[in-house]
Amino acid sequence: MSFSRVETFAPATVANLGVGFDILGLALEGMGDRAIVEFQDDPHIVITDIEGDGGQLPREPQRNVASVSARAFLDCIGEQRGLRIKLIKGLPLSSGLGSSAASAVVTVTALNQLVGAPFSREELLPFCLEGEALVSGYHADNVAPCILGGIVLVAGITVDAIRPLPVPDNMHLALVTPDFPVPTSDARAILPADVSLKSLIHQTGKVAQLIDALHRRDLQALGDAMEGDEVIEPARACLLPLLHEARLTAKRAGAIAVFVGGAGPTLCALCDSATIAEQVASEMKSLYVEAQMGCIAQFTQVDRGGASVLSAD
Ligand code: HSE
């Protein structure tokens, strides 16, 4: 069954779980983006409105992640009609919370529903990646958990590389997002082009430990693995205000580990209860406020549902 107007939601995501650069990500309960997508007879794609971006996102269809993803979808199915897309951004831009992935996923999810859902959720990945690639190249560690929810291993950028991982029930997260945008492209440009064999062995071991810890629901081992990143975080530390202080603050308040959300500057603290996560979020917020830096703080859990259709007429 096809529809003429569909409204969708896509959650925030955190990619890289400390280690696992470009191959591990998770979806967060709570924050996210919405889209309203409709067909039009005119063959063009029009971004009719974007709310919540402070006017920062491009409205030109060839430069906007949502419309580039939608174009890939329309071309694939040979659809001649164009689209009207309204985006409601709930996610701050360049914050490490997967804003560009959410723009792509929320639009493509709506479009799939508009035409009667010919694709499974996993099969939406390639279309969303075309949009994500516009801002930061082909990496699926935000897009895949945004579509599916949960914690996801993406051992490549193709549909068959998506592997959902177990989510421990007592896994809670406290997040702080300083008002200090870090464009993902800048945070990728700063990374080393090569790593030593010693680093490779260390980093690979920590990824393996992380996946094993999830299967055993062992949050201490999980936290140890998350903080084992010796390649990406050190290179990006100069872009992450108060990283060291926030880690100390979070741990004093009971967090098990602190890792960088995506390309930053969001910091994520792993906690084993909602009460501790609430306290950690509050104390990390105070740290930034005392340093006269604006921030958003939240405590949440892993979202297990992924992108969803809110209404279809
Ligand atoms: N894996 C990506 C990076 C995620 O760290 O550059 C960006 O959100």
mmCIF file of C-alpha atoms and ligand atoms in Angstrom:
data_model
loop_
_atom_site.group_PDB
_atom_site.id
_atom_site.type_symbol
_atom_site.label_atom_id
_atom_site.label_comp_id
_atom_site.label_asym_id
_atom_site.label_seq_id
_atom_site.Cartn_x
_atom_site.Cartn_y
_atom_site.Cartn_z
ATOM 1 C CA MET A 1 0.000 0.000 0.000
ATOM 2 C CA SER A 2 1.368 3.420 -0.931
ATOM 3 C CA PHE A 3 0.723 6.787 0.726
ATOM 4 C CA SER A 4 0.764 10.474 -0.220
ATOM 5 C CA ARG A 5 2.281 11.932 2.961
ATOM 6 C CA VAL A 6 4.472 10.206 5.552
ATOM 7 C CA GLU A 7 5.998 11.491 8.781
ATOM 8 C CA THR A 8 8.955 9.671 10.337
ATOM 9 C CA PHE A 9 11.386 9.787 13.259
ATOM 10 C CA ALA A 10 15.072 8.808 13.392
ATOM 11 C CA PRO A 11 17.090 8.642 16.618
ATOM 12 C CA ALA A 12 20.419 10.144 17.620
ATOM 13 C CA THR A 13 23.377 7.801 17.280
ATOM 14 C CA VAL A 14 26.870 7.554 18.678
ATOM 15 C CA ALA A 15 29.484 6.044 16.405
ATOM 16 C CA ASN A 16 32.818 4.522 17.427
ATOM 17 C CA LEU A 17 32.368 3.101 20.904
ATOM 18 C CA GLY A 18 35.738 4.495 21.910
ATOM 19 C CA VAL A 19 37.366 1.820 19.786
ATOM 20 C CA GLY A 20 35.706 0.479 16.644
ATOM 21 C CA PHE A 21 36.303 3.540 14.465
ATOM 22 C CA ASP A 22 33.805 3.485 11.584
ATOM 23 C CA ILE A 23 32.578 -0.037 12.461
ATOM 24 C CA LEU A 24 30.628 0.237 15.746
ATOM 25 C CA GLY A 25 27.708 2.476 16.655
ATOM 26 C CA LEU A 26 24.603 2.647 18.812
ATOM 27 C CA ALA A 27 21.252 4.425 18.785
ATOM 28 C CA LEU A 28 20.100 6.599 21.685
ATOM 29 C CA GLU A 29 16.643 6.784 23.210
ATOM 30 C CA GLY A 30 15.050 10.226 23.219
ATOM 31 C CA MET A 31 16.513 12.819 20.876
ATOM 32 C CA GLY A 32 16.072 12.567 17.126
ATOM 33 C CA ASP A 33 14.920 14.165 13.870
ATOM 34 C CA ARG A 34 11.539 14.112 12.152
ATOM 35 C CA ALA A 35 10.663 14.443 8.464
ATOM 36 C CA ILE A 36 7.460 14.918 6.508
ATOM 37 C CA VAL A 37 7.773 13.707 2.922
ATOM 38 C CA GLU A 38 5.238 14.004 0.073
ATOM 39 C CA PHE A 39 5.323 13.277 -3.658
ATOM 40 C CA GLN A 40 4.839 16.086 -6.173
ATOM 41 C CA ASP A 41 4.252 15.825 -9.920
ATOM 42 C CA ASP A 42 7.159 18.152 -10.663
ATOM 43 C CA PRO A 43 10.217 15.834 -11.008
ATOM 44 C CA HIS A 44 12.441 17.881 -8.680
ATOM 45 C CA ILE A 45 13.142 17.334 -5.005
ATOM 46 C CA VAL A 46 12.389 20.423 -2.920
ATOM 47 C CA ILE A 47 13.415 21.025 0.676
ATOM 48 C CA THR A 48 10.354 23.040 1.656
ATOM 49 C CA ASP A 49 11.477 23.839 5.199
ATOM 50 C CA ILE A 50 14.061 22.918 7.823
ATOM 51 C CA GLU A 51 13.251 23.654 11.445
ATOM 52 C CA GLY A 52 15.783 23.575 14.251
ATOM 53 C CA ASP A 53 19.043 24.016 12.295
ATOM 54 C CA GLY A 54 19.423 27.758 12.870
ATOM 55 C CA GLY A 55 19.496 28.222 9.085
ATOM 56 C CA GLN A 56 22.800 26.348 8.809
ATOM 57 C CA LEU A 57 21.906 23.400 6.588
ATOM 58 C CA PRO A 58 21.931 23.865 2.810
ATOM 59 C CA ARG A 59 18.481 24.024 1.174
ATOM 60 C CA GLU A 60 19.822 23.244 -2.329
ATOM 61 C CA PRO A 61 18.803 19.643 -3.092
ATOM 62 C CA GLN A 62 22.214 18.629 -4.445
ATOM 63 C CA ARG A 63 23.930 19.803 -1.223
ATOM 64 C CA ASN A 64 21.503 18.493 1.386
ATOM 65 C CA VAL A 65 21.991 15.021 2.899
ATOM 66 C CA ALA A 66 18.233 14.319 2.976
ATOM 67 C CA SER A 67 17.591 15.126 -0.673
ATOM 68 C CA VAL A 68 20.768 13.408 -1.921
ATOM 69 C CA SER A 69 19.671 10.211 -0.127
ATOM 70 C CA ALA A 70 16.145 10.605 -1.499
ATOM 71 C CA ARG A 71 17.496 11.079 -5.036
ATOM 72 C CA ALA A 72 19.475 7.816 -4.766
ATOM 73 C CA PHE A 73 16.266 6.030 -3.707
ATOM 74 C CA LEU A 74 14.099 7.572 -6.487
ATOM 75 C CA ASP A 75 16.688 6.763 -9.163
ATOM 76 C CA CYS A 76 16.934 3.163 -7.945
ATOM 77 C CA ILE A 77 13.200 2.543 -8.280
ATOM 78 C CA GLY A 78 12.844 4.590 -11.496
ATOM 79 C CA GLU A 79 10.343 7.003 -9.934
ATOM 80 C CA GLN A 80 9.621 10.070 -12.129
ATOM 81 C CA ARG A 81 7.805 12.168 -9.557
ATOM 82 C CA GLY A 82 9.626 14.627 -7.344
ATOM 83 C CA LEU A 83 9.358 15.189 -3.594
ATOM 84 C CA ARG A 84 8.608 17.817 -1.010
ATOM 85 C CA ILE A 85 10.661 17.280 2.138
ATOM 86 C CA LYS A 86 10.265 19.075 5.457
ATOM 87 C CA LEU A 87 12.949 18.342 8.072
ATOM 88 C CA ILE A 88 12.521 18.983 11.789
ATOM 89 C CA LYS A 89 15.984 18.775 13.318
ATOM 90 C CA GLY A 90 15.973 17.659 16.921
ATOM 91 C CA LEU A 91 19.704 16.953 16.844
ATOM 92 C CA PRO A 92 22.409 19.590 17.145
ATOM 93 C CA LEU A 93 24.682 19.801 14.087
ATOM 94 C CA SER A 94 28.354 18.746 14.126
ATOM 95 C CA SER A 95 27.933 17.431 17.659
ATOM 96 C CA GLY A 96 28.817 13.732 17.464
ATOM 97 C CA LEU A 97 25.178 12.660 17.738
ATOM 98 C CA GLY A 98 24.715 11.519 14.135
ATOM 99 C CA SER A 99 22.786 14.502 12.815
ATOM 100 C CA SER A 100 23.624 13.893 9.147
ATOM 101 C CA ALA A 101 22.814 10.177 9.417
ATOM 102 C CA ALA A 102 19.465 11.041 11.004
ATOM 103 C CA SER A 103 18.628 13.462 8.158
ATOM 104 C CA ALA A 104 19.316 10.705 5.637
ATOM 105 C CA VAL A 105 17.566 7.909 7.516
ATOM 106 C CA VAL A 106 14.458 9.880 8.459
ATOM 107 C CA THR A 107 13.934 10.888 4.814
ATOM 108 C CA VAL A 108 14.617 7.512 3.220
ATOM 109 C CA THR A 109 12.423 5.743 5.803
ATOM 110 C CA ALA A 110 9.564 8.075 4.878
ATOM 111 C CA LEU A 111 10.165 7.579 1.177
ATOM 112 C CA ASN A 112 10.193 3.782 1.501
ATOM 113 C CA GLN A 113 6.847 3.950 3.316
ATOM 114 C CA LEU A 114 5.414 6.354 0.701
ATOM 115 C CA VAL A 115 5.948 3.744 -2.022
ATOM 116 C CA GLY A 116 4.657 0.775 -0.006
ATOM 117 C CA ALA A 117 7.867 -0.342 1.741
ATOM 118 C CA PRO A 118 9.498 -2.369 -1.073
ATOM 119 C CA PHE A 119 12.794 -2.430 0.867
ATOM 120 C CA SER A 120 13.576 -3.951 4.252
ATOM 121 C CA ARG A 121 15.086 -1.585 6.794
ATOM 122 C CA GLU A 122 18.603 -2.977 6.223
ATOM 123 C CA GLU A 123 18.199 -2.435 2.486
ATOM 124 C CA LEU A 124 17.811 1.317 3.064
ATOM 125 C CA LEU A 125 21.497 1.523 4.030
ATOM 126 C CA PRO A 126 22.990 2.255 0.551
ATOM 127 C CA PHE A 127 20.605 5.175 -0.080
ATOM 128 C CA CYS A 128 21.343 6.717 3.315
ATOM 129 C CA LEU A 129 25.071 6.276 2.775
ATOM 130 C CA GLU A 130 24.918 8.410 -0.371
ATOM 131 C CA GLY A 131 23.705 11.307 1.780
ATOM 132 C CA GLU A 132 26.125 10.629 4.644
ATOM 133 C CA ALA A 133 29.012 10.521 2.156
ATOM 134 C CA LEU A 134 28.272 14.120 1.223
ATOM 135 C CA VAL A 135 29.521 15.348 4.595
ATOM 136 C CA SER A 136 31.984 12.733 5.828
ATOM 137 C CA GLY A 137 32.603 9.945 3.323
ATOM 138 C CA TYR A 138 31.287 6.388 3.258
ATOM 139 C CA HIS A 139 31.000 5.109 6.814
ATOM 140 C CA ALA A 140 27.904 3.285 8.093
ATOM 141 C CA ASP A 141 28.463 3.390 11.849
ATOM 142 C CA ASN A 142 25.828 6.109 12.383
ATOM 143 C CA VAL A 143 23.433 5.204 9.583
ATOM 144 C CA ALA A 144 23.078 1.503 10.479
ATOM 145 C CA PRO A 145 22.112 1.951 14.173
ATOM 146 C CA CYS A 146 19.939 4.919 13.207
ATOM 147 C CA ILE A 147 17.925 2.659 10.874
ATOM 148 C CA LEU A 148 17.816 -0.423 13.113
ATOM 149 C CA GLY A 149 18.309 0.795 16.687
ATOM 150 C CA GLY A 150 20.477 -1.093 19.152
ATOM 151 C CA ILE A 151 24.240 -1.550 19.054
ATOM 152 C CA VAL A 152 25.470 -2.446 15.608
ATOM 153 C CA LEU A 153 28.664 -3.773 14.073
ATOM 154 C CA VAL A 154 29.105 -2.683 10.467
ATOM 155 C CA ALA A 155 31.959 -4.779 9.187
ATOM 156 C CA GLY A 156 31.823 -2.916 5.859
ATOM 157 C CA ILE A 157 29.393 -0.608 4.096
ATOM 158 C CA THR A 158 27.124 -3.155 2.460
ATOM 159 C CA VAL A 159 23.805 -4.486 3.735
ATOM 160 C CA ASP A 160 25.242 -7.933 4.533
ATOM 161 C CA ALA A 161 27.903 -6.323 6.763
ATOM 162 C CA ILE A 162 25.346 -5.161 9.363
ATOM 163 C CA ARG A 163 25.420 -7.245 12.547
ATOM 164 C CA PRO A 164 23.223 -6.287 15.537
ATOM 165 C CA LEU A 165 25.014 -6.885 18.861
ATOM 166 C CA PRO A 166 23.509 -7.638 22.305
ATOM 167 C CA VAL A 167 22.494 -4.677 24.479
ATOM 168 C CA PRO A 168 23.037 -5.216 28.238
ATOM 169 C CA ASP A 169 19.852 -4.294 30.156
ATOM 170 C CA ASN A 170 21.790 -2.331 32.776
ATOM 171 C CA MET A 171 23.701 -0.249 30.232
ATOM 172 C CA HIS A 172 22.982 3.455 30.805
ATOM 173 C CA LEU A 173 24.639 6.467 29.235
ATOM 174 C CA ALA A 174 25.221 10.027 30.389
ATOM 175 C CA LEU A 175 26.043 12.450 27.601
ATOM 176 C CA VAL A 176 27.299 15.983 27.480
ATOM 177 C CA THR A 177 27.398 17.959 24.236
ATOM 178 C CA PRO A 178 29.403 21.190 24.557
ATOM 179 C CA ASP A 179 28.301 24.059 22.361
ATOM 180 C CA PHE A 180 31.468 23.765 20.293
ATOM 181 C CA PRO A 181 30.575 22.322 16.872
ATOM 182 C CA VAL A 182 33.165 19.968 15.355
ATOM 183 C CA PRO A 183 32.504 19.277 11.647
ATOM 184 C CA THR A 184 33.085 15.567 11.044
ATOM 185 C CA SER A 185 35.177 16.338 7.958
ATOM 186 C CA ASP A 186 37.599 18.403 10.106
ATOM 187 C CA ALA A 187 37.768 15.682 12.749
ATOM 188 C CA ARG A 188 38.553 13.100 10.066
ATOM 189 C CA ALA A 189 41.161 15.277 8.364
ATOM 190 C CA ILE A 190 43.140 15.443 11.620
ATOM 191 C CA LEU A 191 43.533 11.636 11.900
ATOM 192 C CA PRO A 192 46.839 9.897 11.151
ATOM 193 C CA ALA A 193 47.045 8.352 7.689
ATOM 194 C CA ASP A 194 48.905 5.281 9.031
ATOM 195 C CA VAL A 195 49.066 3.397 12.327
ATOM 196 C CA SER A 196 51.832 1.156 13.612
ATOM 197 C CA LEU A 197 51.530 -2.612 13.833
ATOM 198 C CA LYS A 198 51.684 -2.263 17.633
ATOM 199 C CA SER A 199 48.659 0.095 17.591
ATOM 200 C CA LEU A 200 46.820 -2.182 15.198
ATOM 201 C CA ILE A 201 47.245 -5.159 17.528
ATOM 202 C CA HIS A 202 46.194 -3.141 20.572
ATOM 203 C CA GLN A 203 43.166 -1.574 18.881
ATOM 204 C CA THR A 204 41.990 -4.867 17.337
ATOM 205 C CA GLY A 205 42.248 -6.562 20.722
ATOM 206 C CA LYS A 206 40.096 -3.870 22.331
ATOM 207 C CA VAL A 207 37.395 -4.185 19.652
ATOM 208 C CA ALA A 208 37.337 -7.937 20.193
ATOM 209 C CA GLN A 209 37.121 -7.381 23.976
ATOM 210 C CA LEU A 210 34.236 -4.943 23.481
ATOM 211 C CA ILE A 211 32.192 -7.375 21.411
ATOM 212 C CA ASP A 212 32.879 -10.210 23.851
ATOM 213 C CA ALA A 213 31.887 -7.951 26.771
ATOM 214 C CA LEU A 214 28.552 -7.155 25.111
ATOM 215 C CA HIS A 215 27.860 -10.861 24.635
ATOM 216 C CA ARG A 216 28.685 -11.499 28.316
ATOM 217 C CA ARG A 217 26.834 -8.336 29.481
ATOM 218 C CA ASP A 218 30.016 -7.348 31.365
ATOM 219 C CA LEU A 219 29.961 -3.550 31.715
ATOM 220 C CA GLN A 220 33.385 -3.342 33.415
ATOM 221 C CA ALA A 221 35.082 -5.139 30.529
ATOM 222 C CA LEU A 222 33.000 -3.071 28.109
ATOM 223 C CA GLY A 223 34.171 0.169 29.728
ATOM 224 C CA ASP A 224 37.778 -0.974 29.727
ATOM 225 C CA ALA A 225 37.555 -1.696 26.002
ATOM 226 C CA MET A 226 35.820 1.635 25.265
ATOM 227 C CA GLU A 227 38.657 3.535 26.900
ATOM 228 C CA GLY A 228 41.279 1.515 25.037
ATOM 229 C CA ASP A 229 41.391 3.767 21.990
ATOM 230 C CA GLU A 230 44.998 4.819 21.449
ATOM 231 C CA VAL A 231 44.607 6.108 17.899
ATOM 232 C CA ILE A 232 41.517 8.242 17.320
ATOM 233 C CA GLU A 233 40.925 10.013 20.650
ATOM 234 C CA PRO A 234 44.550 11.201 21.083
ATOM 235 C CA ALA A 235 44.508 12.668 17.564
ATOM 236 C CA ARG A 236 41.218 14.472 18.168
ATOM 237 C CA ALA A 237 41.773 15.564 21.764
ATOM 238 C CA CYS A 238 42.653 19.109 20.667
ATOM 239 C CA LEU A 239 39.092 19.452 19.285
ATOM 240 C CA LEU A 240 37.437 18.247 22.497
ATOM 241 C CA PRO A 241 37.158 20.907 25.205
ATOM 242 C CA LEU A 242 37.583 19.664 28.794
ATOM 243 C CA LEU A 243 37.909 16.027 27.720
ATOM 244 C CA HIS A 244 40.304 15.110 30.512
ATOM 245 C CA GLU A 245 38.391 17.054 33.188
ATOM 246 C CA ALA A 246 35.027 15.646 32.075
ATOM 247 C CA ARG A 247 36.385 12.091 32.260
ATOM 248 C CA LEU A 248 37.610 12.658 35.814
ATOM 249 C CA THR A 249 34.323 14.316 36.820
ATOM 250 C CA ALA A 250 32.217 11.522 35.345
ATOM 251 C CA LYS A 251 34.263 8.813 37.028
ATOM 252 C CA ARG A 252 34.142 10.570 40.395
ATOM 253 C CA ALA A 253 30.335 10.555 39.995
ATOM 254 C CA GLY A 254 30.318 6.807 39.361
ATOM 255 C CA ALA A 255 30.744 6.353 35.590
ATOM 256 C CA ILE A 256 32.536 3.202 34.443
ATOM 257 C CA ALA A 257 34.132 4.776 31.346
ATOM 258 C CA VAL A 258 34.005 7.856 29.143
ATOM 259 C CA PHE A 259 34.399 7.816 25.384
ATOM 260 C CA VAL A 260 34.006 10.339 22.577
ATOM 261 C CA GLY A 261 30.699 10.305 20.692
ATOM 262 C CA GLY A 262 31.417 10.069 16.968
ATOM 263 C CA ALA A 263 33.703 12.853 15.832
ATOM 264 C CA GLY A 264 32.897 14.782 19.031
ATOM 265 C CA PRO A 265 32.534 16.999 20.908
ATOM 266 C CA THR A 266 29.835 14.915 22.679
ATOM 267 C CA LEU A 267 31.277 12.810 25.476
ATOM 268 C CA CYS A 268 29.479 9.627 26.568
ATOM 269 C CA ALA A 269 29.809 8.099 29.997
ATOM 270 C CA LEU A 270 28.977 4.422 30.478
ATOM 271 C CA CYS A 271 27.040 3.824 33.732
ATOM 272 C CA ASP A 272 25.318 0.832 35.284
ATOM 273 C CA SER A 273 22.163 2.552 36.587
ATOM 274 C CA ALA A 274 19.840 5.391 35.631
ATOM 275 C CA THR A 275 20.477 7.075 38.992
ATOM 276 C CA ILE A 276 24.227 7.187 38.412
ATOM 277 C CA ALA A 277 23.784 8.284 34.787
ATOM 278 C CA GLU A 278 21.563 11.176 35.921
ATOM 279 C CA GLN A 279 24.176 12.262 38.473
ATOM 280 C CA VAL A 280 27.029 11.949 35.959
ATOM 281 C CA ALA A 281 25.138 14.016 33.375
ATOM 282 C CA SER A 282 24.446 16.706 35.955
ATOM 283 C CA GLU A 283 28.077 16.896 37.107
ATOM 284 C CA MET A 284 29.493 16.966 33.589
ATOM 285 C CA LYS A 285 27.058 19.769 32.776
ATOM 286 C CA SER A 286 28.207 21.769 35.826
ATOM 287 C CA LEU A 287 31.822 21.397 34.690
ATOM 288 C CA TYR A 288 31.092 23.016 31.327
ATOM 289 C CA VAL A 289 28.828 25.673 32.826
ATOM 290 C CA GLU A 290 31.553 26.623 35.321
ATOM 291 C CA ALA A 291 33.946 26.951 32.382
ATOM 292 C CA GLN A 292 31.344 29.277 30.814
ATOM 293 C CA MET A 293 30.673 26.883 27.965
ATOM 294 C CA GLY A 294 27.103 26.136 26.915
ATOM 295 C CA CYS A 295 26.178 22.460 26.702
ATOM 296 C CA ILE A 296 23.329 19.972 26.559
ATOM 297 C CA ALA A 297 23.459 17.111 29.070
ATOM 298 C CA GLN A 298 21.216 14.064 29.081
ATOM 299 C CA PHE A 299 21.042 10.557 30.457
ATOM 300 C CA THR A 300 19.507 7.794 28.453
ATOM 301 C CA GLN A 301 19.745 4.175 27.292
ATOM 302 C CA VAL A 302 20.307 2.454 23.989
ATOM 303 C CA ASP A 303 17.308 2.846 21.689
ATOM 304 C CA ARG A 304 16.221 -0.571 20.481
ATOM 305 C CA GLY A 305 13.712 0.405 17.802
ATOM 306 C CA GLY A 306 15.557 2.626 15.312
ATOM 307 C CA ALA A 307 13.803 4.806 12.772
ATOM 308 C CA SER A 308 10.013 4.662 12.759
ATOM 309 C CA VAL A 309 6.973 5.812 10.816
ATOM 310 C CA LEU A 310 4.902 8.230 12.916
ATOM 311 C CA SER A 311 2.007 8.655 10.488
ATOM 312 C CA ALA A 312 1.127 7.750 6.904
ATOM 313 C CA ASP A 313 -1.884 9.149 4.971
HETATM 314 N N1 HSE B 1 33.174 7.122 12.685
HETATM 315 C C1 HSE B 1 32.927 8.499 12.366
HETATM 316 C C2 HSE B 1 34.100 9.350 12.826
HETATM 317 C C3 HSE B 1 31.667 8.932 13.018
HETATM 318 O O1 HSE B 1 34.517 9.193 13.972
HETATM 319 O O2 HSE B 1 34.603 10.156 12.043
HETATM 320 C C4 HSE B 1 31.262 10.353 12.745
HETATM 321 O O3 HSE B 1 30.056 10.599 13.416
#
